[in-house]
Amino acid sequence: MDSKIARNWLFAAKAAIAWLVCAIASVSLRDQGGAVLVLWLPSAIAVSALYVSKPGQRLPLIAILAVANLIFNFVVGVGFGDSLGYIVANLVEPIVIVAIAHQIIGRRKLEALRLRDMTLLFLGVVVGSLSSGIISLPFRPHQEVIQFVWWILTTTLGTTVGAPILLYLHDLLSRRRDDKSITAERLPLWLVISMITLFVLSWLALGYSHVSLIAVVVSALVLIVTRYGQIGASLGTFVFGLAGTLRSIGGHTPSAAYLEFTPFEAGIVLQLVMLLMMATSLPLAALLLDNERLALRLKARNSRMRENLLMLNMAEEVARIGRWRYDPRTGEQDWSRQMYLINGLDPTLGRDPGDLTSMLPDGGAELFGQLAHHARDRARYSFEYRICPPNGDERILKMYATNQFTDDGELACMFGVVMDVTEHYQRQEALDKERTRAMRLAAEAQYLAHTDPLTGLANRRRTITQLQKCIRRSEQDGRPTALILFDIDHFKRVNDTSGHQTGDDVLVRIADIARAQARASDLIGRMGGEEFVWLLPGAGLDEAQAAAERLRHAIEQESAEGGLPRVTASIGYALWREGDDANSLLARVDAALYEAKDAGRNKVQQAA
């Protein structure tokens, strides 16, 4: 943090020293050298330093500039009271100008400014100079109007001409400092040569009194601006003003063309000429900048178009997408290379393949019917059609198209992109078949996971799960749930005497009998071996007893059909009661079943 503060104050000190040296040198040139000052460059230094300063550097910069102003006023012999007034005037000027500049420029670079921006910046400089001049009036009570005009013109020209030059140099040094690889970047050689040439022309023009050669200087300045833009305008005007100031050393007039004026008055005329030069060159610089920016934008846009076209062609090749354009007024078509390949044709045929109705299975009714149907559509549309390539099987193509209309609403053109979706449909068809097969296998697996393979009844797992659901429902709404457990009597004897196949047939027969007795909402399940369960959701005790008795009777009477041995069943039944879970309910009904067997079999017994 201390290092950053030190850097801020060091920046401010450098700027203040530069201001002080330039101010003392300018006044010395005027007072000791007798020169006429047409530019007050200290204003340009203060404005440039404040403009490039960071937020943390501004207060130190203003403070040290105030000290530099105080020292300068002491050197030139201004009293302390008047000095304070001049300090305020000299500080208000850059503060006002920079505040206006930030509002106009914002985050843009100076190279991006337009003519309107430059005009507003110039007016901002005038406002800042007027503010400074007006503040200084009380401390110069005997000042003449022409001296006030000189103050405004000198500071205005100093800032307008000098600030762009200083900012350009600052940017040049910053680039060299930030990028160490830039070691030789300096002012362009031809720009230096141009400035030397312009200085010579200005010196000669200002020293020739018979014919005004200012037009020659202006013409040279225009050429420089054409080549170097805004910086050329600022440097050219500065060089012209420098030539006038150097010519006035020793009390001479700045220009031989104005011998009828005093040197001071001739200096003001020269300043007006410099303003005219700026008014001529800056708009030209702005127009050239606009033209250069436009050229760069067009170049960048063309580059992007070439890249996009390259990427489009690559995408078409990879994705096998064809481009198609059709003019309904002339009937002309324009096919891309990939469009030919999709249709199985030779791409060397040309942009228009001609009449291809022979390749369309229906003679073009599908394709041209779709185009006619969508001829008035403003939104994008799509459709599919079939083709028969000369050397291949029938293909399915999909077109995405859009229409272009004239200002009168007439259809001007149709644009489309086409892709071959035949393989997609083939894959989709195969996928549908696999999906159907997978769903069938999943259903079979689900069925096998919950079904007894011999009888087709619910297996033990599914039966227990369903019983738990019925119990939860009974717990929630209090509806009754009845459970019947039945077991084939002496089933082992059937297996031993008639064989296991007959035993299996008996089990299947008993399952069919039980299934016929059950309601649609009931569940019949095989618990294992010759033991079965009948689950009756919502059935009360009487209904359960009647169902059990009906089942016992049906087994006794119908089990022998089809030549099977007659069997009977012992049955236990129970009603769910508070506190029962699946295991406890099964245990109670199982106990009732064994009570029925103990009572002589072929009996029905209610659980305790």
PDB file of N, CA and C in Angstrom, residues 250-324:
ATOM      1  N   GLY A 250      13.699  38.319 -30.050  1.00  0.00           N
ATOM      2  CA  GLY A 250      14.389  39.596 -30.246  1.00  0.00           C
ATOM      3  C   GLY A 250      13.439  40.743 -30.474  1.00  0.00           C
ATOM      4  N   GLY A 251      12.134  40.493 -30.253  1.00  0.00           N
ATOM      5  CA  GLY A 251      11.147  41.557 -30.401  1.00  0.00           C
ATOM      6  C   GLY A 251      10.638  41.722 -31.807  1.00  0.00           C
ATOM      7  N   HIS A 252      10.944  40.765 -32.685  1.00  0.00           N
ATOM      8  CA  HIS A 252      10.467  40.864 -34.064  1.00  0.00           C
ATOM      9  C   HIS A 252       9.020  40.382 -34.165  1.00  0.00           C
ATOM     10  N   THR A 253       8.424  40.743 -35.290  1.00  0.00           N
ATOM     11  CA  THR A 253       7.065  40.261 -35.525  1.00  0.00           C
ATOM     12  C   THR A 253       7.114  38.780 -35.903  1.00  0.00           C
ATOM     13  N   PRO A 254       6.136  37.988 -35.488  1.00  0.00           N
ATOM     14  CA  PRO A 254       6.149  36.556 -35.825  1.00  0.00           C
ATOM     15  C   PRO A 254       6.013  36.308 -37.311  1.00  0.00           C
ATOM     16  N   SER A 255       5.469  37.267 -38.053  1.00  0.00           N
ATOM     17  CA  SER A 255       5.263  37.057 -39.481  1.00  0.00           C
ATOM     18  C   SER A 255       5.512  38.362 -40.225  1.00  0.00           C
ATOM     19  N   ALA A 256       6.307  38.277 -41.292  1.00  0.00           N
ATOM     20  CA  ALA A 256       6.605  39.464 -42.102  1.00  0.00           C
ATOM     21  C   ALA A 256       5.376  39.978 -42.812  1.00  0.00           C
ATOM     22  N   ALA A 257       4.333  39.144 -42.905  1.00  0.00           N
ATOM     23  CA  ALA A 257       3.110  39.568 -43.586  1.00  0.00           C
ATOM     24  C   ALA A 257       2.288  40.527 -42.746  1.00  0.00           C
ATOM     25  N   TYR A 258       2.624  40.655 -41.459  1.00  0.00           N
ATOM     26  CA  TYR A 258       1.819  41.497 -40.555  1.00  0.00           C
ATOM     27  C   TYR A 258       2.683  42.612 -39.963  1.00  0.00           C
ATOM     28  N   LEU A 259       3.507  43.280 -40.811  1.00  0.00           N
ATOM     29  CA  LEU A 259       4.416  44.314 -40.324  1.00  0.00           C
ATOM     30  C   LEU A 259       3.664  45.535 -39.804  1.00  0.00           C
ATOM     31  N   GLU A 260       2.407  45.710 -40.283  1.00  0.00           N
ATOM     32  CA  GLU A 260       1.648  46.873 -39.822  1.00  0.00           C
ATOM     33  C   GLU A 260       1.144  46.704 -38.395  1.00  0.00           C
ATOM     34  N   PHE A 261       1.249  45.493 -37.863  1.00  0.00           N
ATOM     35  CA  PHE A 261       0.830  45.228 -36.487  1.00  0.00           C
ATOM     36  C   PHE A 261       2.045  45.206 -35.573  1.00  0.00           C
ATOM     37  N   THR A 262       1.779  45.459 -34.285  1.00  0.00           N
ATOM     38  CA  THR A 262       2.829  45.243 -33.290  1.00  0.00           C
ATOM     39  C   THR A 262       3.085  43.744 -33.194  1.00  0.00           C
ATOM     40  N   PRO A 263       4.255  43.331 -32.665  1.00  0.00           N
ATOM     41  CA  PRO A 263       4.517  41.883 -32.538  1.00  0.00           C
ATOM     42  C   PRO A 263       3.449  41.161 -31.742  1.00  0.00           C
ATOM     43  N   PHE A 264       2.940  41.812 -30.698  1.00  0.00           N
ATOM     44  CA  PHE A 264       1.911  41.169 -29.882  1.00  0.00           C
ATOM     45  C   PHE A 264       0.631  40.963 -30.689  1.00  0.00           C
ATOM     46  N   GLU A 265       0.235  42.022 -31.445  1.00  0.00           N
ATOM     47  CA  GLU A 265      -0.974  41.912 -32.257  1.00  0.00           C
ATOM     48  C   GLU A 265      -0.788  40.898 -33.380  1.00  0.00           C
ATOM     49  N   ALA A 266       0.412  40.880 -33.968  1.00  0.00           N
ATOM     50  CA  ALA A 266       0.697  39.903 -35.024  1.00  0.00           C
ATOM     51  C   ALA A 266       0.626  38.486 -34.473  1.00  0.00           C
ATOM     52  N   GLY A 267       1.029  38.334 -33.202  1.00  0.00           N
ATOM     53  CA  GLY A 267       0.936  37.006 -32.571  1.00  0.00           C
ATOM     54  C   GLY A 267      -0.509  36.531 -32.467  1.00  0.00           C
ATOM     55  N   ILE A 268      -1.405  37.486 -32.140  1.00  0.00           N
ATOM     56  CA  ILE A 268      -2.819  37.118 -32.050  1.00  0.00           C
ATOM     57  C   ILE A 268      -3.359  36.725 -33.427  1.00  0.00           C
ATOM     58  N   VAL A 269      -2.952  37.483 -34.461  1.00  0.00           N
ATOM     59  CA  VAL A 269      -3.375  37.124 -35.820  1.00  0.00           C
ATOM     60  C   VAL A 269      -2.869  35.726 -36.175  1.00  0.00           C
ATOM     61  N   LEU A 270      -1.601  35.475 -35.788  1.00  0.00           N
ATOM     62  CA  LEU A 270      -1.030  34.151 -36.054  1.00  0.00           C
ATOM     63  C   LEU A 270      -1.808  33.054 -35.322  1.00  0.00           C
ATOM     64  N   GLN A 271      -2.252  33.357 -34.112  1.00  0.00           N
ATOM     65  CA  GLN A 271      -3.065  32.393 -33.367  1.00  0.00           C
ATOM     66  C   GLN A 271      -4.373  32.101 -34.091  1.00  0.00           C
ATOM     67  N   LEU A 272      -4.982  33.167 -34.644  1.00  0.00           N
ATOM     68  CA  LEU A 272      -6.227  32.956 -35.396  1.00  0.00           C
ATOM     69  C   LEU A 272      -5.975  32.099 -36.628  1.00  0.00           C
ATOM     70  N   VAL A 273      -4.817  32.293 -37.260  1.00  0.00           N
ATOM     71  CA  VAL A 273      -4.455  31.453 -38.409  1.00  0.00           C
ATOM     72  C   VAL A 273      -4.300  29.991 -37.956  1.00  0.00           C
ATOM     73  N   MET A 274      -3.683  29.810 -36.802  1.00  0.00           N
ATOM     74  CA  MET A 274      -3.516  28.445 -36.276  1.00  0.00           C
ATOM     75  C   MET A 274      -4.867  27.804 -35.981  1.00  0.00           C
ATOM     76  N   LEU A 275      -5.810  28.604 -35.443  1.00  0.00           N
ATOM     77  CA  LEU A 275      -7.156  28.063 -35.223  1.00  0.00           C
ATOM     78  C   LEU A 275      -7.793  27.661 -36.536  1.00  0.00           C
ATOM     79  N   LEU A 276      -7.560  28.483 -37.576  1.00  0.00           N
ATOM     80  CA  LEU A 276      -8.094  28.143 -38.891  1.00  0.00           C
ATOM     81  C   LEU A 276      -7.470  26.850 -39.412  1.00  0.00           C
ATOM     82  N   MET A 277      -6.166  26.689 -39.162  1.00  0.00           N
ATOM     83  CA  MET A 277      -5.490  25.462 -39.586  1.00  0.00           C
ATOM     84  C   MET A 277      -6.072  24.246 -38.857  1.00  0.00           C
ATOM     85  N   MET A 278      -6.332  24.395 -37.568  1.00  0.00           N
ATOM     86  CA  MET A 278      -6.937  23.295 -36.809  1.00  0.00           C
ATOM     87  C   MET A 278      -8.348  23.006 -37.315  1.00  0.00           C
ATOM     88  N   ALA A 279      -9.101  24.084 -37.614  1.00  0.00           N
ATOM     89  CA  ALA A 279     -10.469  23.903 -38.104  1.00  0.00           C
ATOM     90  C   ALA A 279     -10.470  23.223 -39.466  1.00  0.00           C
ATOM     91  N   THR A 280      -9.382  23.397 -40.233  1.00  0.00           N
ATOM     92  CA  THR A 280      -9.287  22.756 -41.545  1.00  0.00           C
ATOM     93  C   THR A 280      -8.826  21.303 -41.425  1.00  0.00           C
ATOM     94  N   SER A 281      -7.863  21.073 -40.567  1.00  0.00           N
ATOM     95  CA  SER A 281      -7.217  19.756 -40.527  1.00  0.00           C
ATOM     96  C   SER A 281      -7.951  18.742 -39.660  1.00  0.00           C
ATOM     97  N   LEU A 282      -8.537  19.184 -38.539  1.00  0.00           N
ATOM     98  CA  LEU A 282      -9.179  18.211 -37.646  1.00  0.00           C
ATOM     99  C   LEU A 282     -10.396  17.544 -38.268  1.00  0.00           C
ATOM    100  N   PRO A 283     -11.294  18.291 -38.954  1.00  0.00           N
ATOM    101  CA  PRO A 283     -12.393  17.572 -39.627  1.00  0.00           C
ATOM    102  C   PRO A 283     -11.893  16.570 -40.656  1.00  0.00           C
ATOM    103  N   LEU A 284     -10.817  16.963 -41.381  1.00  0.00           N
ATOM    104  CA  LEU A 284     -10.243  16.031 -42.344  1.00  0.00           C
ATOM    105  C   LEU A 284      -9.704  14.793 -41.633  1.00  0.00           C
ATOM    106  N   ALA A 285      -9.030  15.014 -40.494  1.00  0.00           N
ATOM    107  CA  ALA A 285      -8.517  13.876 -39.725  1.00  0.00           C
ATOM    108  C   ALA A 285      -9.644  12.984 -39.246  1.00  0.00           C
ATOM    109  N   ALA A 286     -10.746  13.620 -38.803  1.00  0.00           N
ATOM    110  CA  ALA A 286     -11.881  12.823 -38.337  1.00  0.00           C
ATOM    111  C   ALA A 286     -12.491  12.010 -39.469  1.00  0.00           C
ATOM    112  N   LEU A 287     -12.637  12.641 -40.657  1.00  0.00           N
ATOM    113  CA  LEU A 287     -13.190  11.916 -41.801  1.00  0.00           C
ATOM    114  C   LEU A 287     -12.273  10.772 -42.217  1.00  0.00           C
ATOM    115  N   LEU A 288     -10.980  11.016 -42.183  1.00  0.00           N
ATOM    116  CA  LEU A 288     -10.036   9.945 -42.533  1.00  0.00           C
ATOM    117  C   LEU A 288     -10.098   8.805 -41.525  1.00  0.00           C
ATOM    118  N   LEU A 289     -10.250   9.179 -40.247  1.00  0.00           N
ATOM    119  CA  LEU A 289     -10.377   8.135 -39.230  1.00  0.00           C
ATOM    120  C   LEU A 289     -11.636   7.311 -39.452  1.00  0.00           C
ATOM    121  N   ASP A 290     -12.739   8.018 -39.776  1.00  0.00           N
ATOM    122  CA  ASP A 290     -13.983   7.293 -40.068  1.00  0.00           C
ATOM    123  C   ASP A 290     -13.800   6.359 -41.251  1.00  0.00           C
ATOM    124  N   ASN A 291     -13.112   6.875 -42.281  1.00  0.00           N
ATOM    125  CA  ASN A 291     -12.883   6.048 -43.467  1.00  0.00           C
ATOM    126  C   ASN A 291     -12.007   4.845 -43.136  1.00  0.00           C
ATOM    127  N   GLU A 292     -10.981   5.071 -42.305  1.00  0.00           N
ATOM    128  CA  GLU A 292     -10.094   3.969 -41.922  1.00  0.00           C
ATOM    129  C   GLU A 292     -10.834   2.937 -41.078  1.00  0.00           C
ATOM    130  N   ARG A 293     -11.680   3.446 -40.143  1.00  0.00           N
ATOM    131  CA  ARG A 293     -12.452   2.513 -39.330  1.00  0.00           C
ATOM    132  C   ARG A 293     -13.417   1.713 -40.195  1.00  0.00           C
ATOM    133  N   LEU A 294     -14.033   2.388 -41.169  1.00  0.00           N
ATOM    134  CA  LEU A 294     -14.948   1.686 -42.063  1.00  0.00           C
ATOM    135  C   LEU A 294     -14.210   0.628 -42.868  1.00  0.00           C
ATOM    136  N   ALA A 295     -13.023   0.982 -43.354  1.00  0.00           N
ATOM    137  CA  ALA A 295     -12.232   0.015 -44.117  1.00  0.00           C
ATOM    138  C   ALA A 295     -11.849  -1.182 -43.250  1.00  0.00           C
ATOM    139  N   LEU A 296     -11.482  -0.909 -41.999  1.00  0.00           N
ATOM    140  CA  LEU A 296     -11.122  -2.009 -41.091  1.00  0.00           C
ATOM    141  C   LEU A 296     -12.326  -2.897 -40.807  1.00  0.00           C
ATOM    142  N   ARG A 297     -13.509  -2.236 -40.619  1.00  0.00           N
ATOM    143  CA  ARG A 297     -14.709  -3.032 -40.367  1.00  0.00           C
ATOM    144  C   ARG A 297     -15.061  -3.894 -41.572  1.00  0.00           C
ATOM    145  N   LEU A 298     -14.938  -3.298 -42.771  1.00  0.00           N
ATOM    146  CA  LEU A 298     -15.227  -4.068 -43.979  1.00  0.00           C
ATOM    147  C   LEU A 298     -14.234  -5.216 -44.143  1.00  0.00           C
ATOM    148  N   LYS A 299     -12.973  -4.944 -43.838  1.00  0.00           N
ATOM    149  CA  LYS A 299     -11.958  -5.989 -43.942  1.00  0.00           C
ATOM    150  C   LYS A 299     -12.235  -7.117 -42.955  1.00  0.00           C
ATOM    151  N   ALA A 300     -12.587  -6.718 -41.714  1.00  0.00           N
ATOM    152  CA  ALA A 300     -12.901  -7.731 -40.704  1.00  0.00           C
ATOM    153  C   ALA A 300     -14.151  -8.504 -41.080  1.00  0.00           C
ATOM    154  N   ARG A 301     -15.152  -7.779 -41.622  1.00  0.00           N
ATOM    155  CA  ARG A 301     -16.392  -8.454 -42.017  1.00  0.00           C
ATOM    156  C   ARG A 301     -16.146  -9.416 -43.172  1.00  0.00           C
ATOM    157  N   ASN A 302     -15.335  -8.982 -44.143  1.00  0.00           N
ATOM    158  CA  ASN A 302     -15.007  -9.870 -45.257  1.00  0.00           C
ATOM    159  C   ASN A 302     -14.230 -11.088 -44.784  1.00  0.00           C
ATOM    160  N   SER A 303     -13.331 -10.851 -43.832  1.00  0.00           N
ATOM    161  CA  SER A 303     -12.578 -11.978 -43.280  1.00  0.00           C
ATOM    162  C   SER A 303     -13.500 -12.960 -42.577  1.00  0.00           C
ATOM    163  N   ARG A 304     -14.463 -12.408 -41.801  1.00  0.00           N
ATOM    164  CA  ARG A 304     -15.420 -13.287 -41.115  1.00  0.00           C
ATOM    165  C   ARG A 304     -16.298 -14.025 -42.125  1.00  0.00           C
ATOM    166  N   MET A 305     -16.664 -13.312 -43.215  1.00  0.00           N
ATOM    167  CA  MET A 305     -17.478 -13.970 -44.237  1.00  0.00           C
ATOM    168  C   MET A 305     -16.714 -15.118 -44.882  1.00  0.00           C
ATOM    169  N   ARG A 306     -15.435 -14.909 -45.173  1.00  0.00           N
ATOM    170  CA  ARG A 306     -14.634 -15.990 -45.751  1.00  0.00           C
ATOM    171  C   ARG A 306     -14.513 -17.157 -44.779  1.00  0.00           C
ATOM    172  N   GLU A 307     -14.280 -16.828 -43.514  1.00  0.00           N
ATOM    173  CA  GLU A 307     -14.192 -17.891 -42.515  1.00  0.00           C
ATOM    174  C   GLU A 307     -15.515 -18.628 -42.381  1.00  0.00           C
ATOM    175  N   ASN A 308     -16.614 -17.851 -42.354  1.00  0.00           N
ATOM    176  CA  ASN A 308     -17.929 -18.491 -42.223  1.00  0.00           C
ATOM    177  C   ASN A 308     -18.238 -19.366 -43.425  1.00  0.00           C
ATOM    178  N   LEU A 309     -17.859 -18.882 -44.624  1.00  0.00           N
ATOM    179  CA  LEU A 309     -18.092 -19.686 -45.822  1.00  0.00           C
ATOM    180  C   LEU A 309     -17.274 -20.961 -45.780  1.00  0.00           C
ATOM    181  N   LEU A 310     -16.023 -20.843 -45.333  1.00  0.00           N
ATOM    182  CA  LEU A 310     -15.187 -22.034 -45.206  1.00  0.00           C
ATOM    183  C   LEU A 310     -15.777 -23.011 -44.204  1.00  0.00           C
ATOM    184  N   MET A 311     -16.195 -22.467 -43.044  1.00  0.00           N
ATOM    185  CA  MET A 311     -16.794 -23.332 -42.031  1.00  0.00           C
ATOM    186  C   MET A 311     -18.104 -23.940 -42.524  1.00  0.00           C
ATOM    187  N   LEU A 312     -18.877 -23.134 -43.302  1.00  0.00           N
ATOM    188  CA  LEU A 312     -20.135 -23.646 -43.842  1.00  0.00           C
ATOM    189  C   LEU A 312     -19.885 -24.801 -44.798  1.00  0.00           C
ATOM    190  N   ASN A 313     -18.895 -24.634 -45.672  1.00  0.00           N
ATOM    191  CA  ASN A 313     -18.580 -25.717 -46.605  1.00  0.00           C
ATOM    192  C   ASN A 313     -18.095 -26.960 -45.870  1.00  0.00           C
ATOM    193  N   MET A 314     -17.273 -26.751 -44.830  1.00  0.00           N
ATOM    194  CA  MET A 314     -16.795 -27.890 -44.044  1.00  0.00           C
ATOM    195  C   MET A 314     -17.954 -28.571 -43.331  1.00  0.00           C
ATOM    196  N   ALA A 315     -18.853 -27.752 -42.754  1.00  0.00           N
ATOM    197  CA  ALA A 315     -20.005 -28.325 -42.045  1.00  0.00           C
ATOM    198  C   ALA A 315     -20.889 -29.107 -43.007  1.00  0.00           C
ATOM    199  N   GLU A 316     -21.063 -28.570 -44.235  1.00  0.00           N
ATOM    200  CA  GLU A 316     -21.879 -29.277 -45.216  1.00  0.00           C
ATOM    201  C   GLU A 316     -21.267 -30.619 -45.579  1.00  0.00           C
ATOM    202  N   GLU A 317     -19.924 -30.628 -45.732  1.00  0.00           N
ATOM    203  CA  GLU A 317     -19.261 -31.873 -46.090  1.00  0.00           C
ATOM    204  C   GLU A 317     -19.384 -32.897 -44.966  1.00  0.00           C
ATOM    205  N   VAL A 318     -19.164 -32.446 -43.719  1.00  0.00           N
ATOM    206  CA  VAL A 318     -19.204 -33.376 -42.588  1.00  0.00           C
ATOM    207  C   VAL A 318     -20.625 -33.852 -42.314  1.00  0.00           C
ATOM    208  N   ALA A 319     -21.571 -32.913 -42.317  1.00  0.00           N
ATOM    209  CA  ALA A 319     -22.960 -33.269 -41.984  1.00  0.00           C
ATOM    210  C   ALA A 319     -23.756 -33.736 -43.194  1.00  0.00           C
ATOM    211  N   ARG A 320     -23.144 -33.649 -44.381  1.00  0.00           N
ATOM    212  CA  ARG A 320     -23.821 -34.049 -45.615  1.00  0.00           C
ATOM    213  C   ARG A 320     -25.134 -33.276 -45.781  1.00  0.00           C
ATOM    214  N   ILE A 321     -24.984 -31.955 -45.775  1.00  0.00           N
ATOM    215  CA  ILE A 321     -26.125 -31.051 -45.944  1.00  0.00           C
ATOM    216  C   ILE A 321     -25.949 -30.289 -47.251  1.00  0.00           C
ATOM    217  N   GLY A 322     -26.963 -30.293 -48.080  1.00  0.00           N
ATOM    218  CA  GLY A 322     -26.908 -29.585 -49.345  1.00  0.00           C
ATOM    219  C   GLY A 322     -27.672 -28.281 -49.296  1.00  0.00           C
ATOM    220  N   ARG A 323     -27.202 -27.292 -50.084  1.00  0.00           N
ATOM    221  CA  ARG A 323     -27.878 -26.005 -50.191  1.00  0.00           C
ATOM    222  C   ARG A 323     -28.604 -25.920 -51.530  1.00  0.00           C
ATOM    223  N   TRP A 324     -29.797 -25.300 -51.474  1.00  0.00           N
ATOM    224  CA  TRP A 324     -30.641 -25.223 -52.673  1.00  0.00           C
ATOM    225  C   TRP A 324     -31.302 -23.859 -52.735  1.00  0.00           C
TER     226      TRP A 324
END
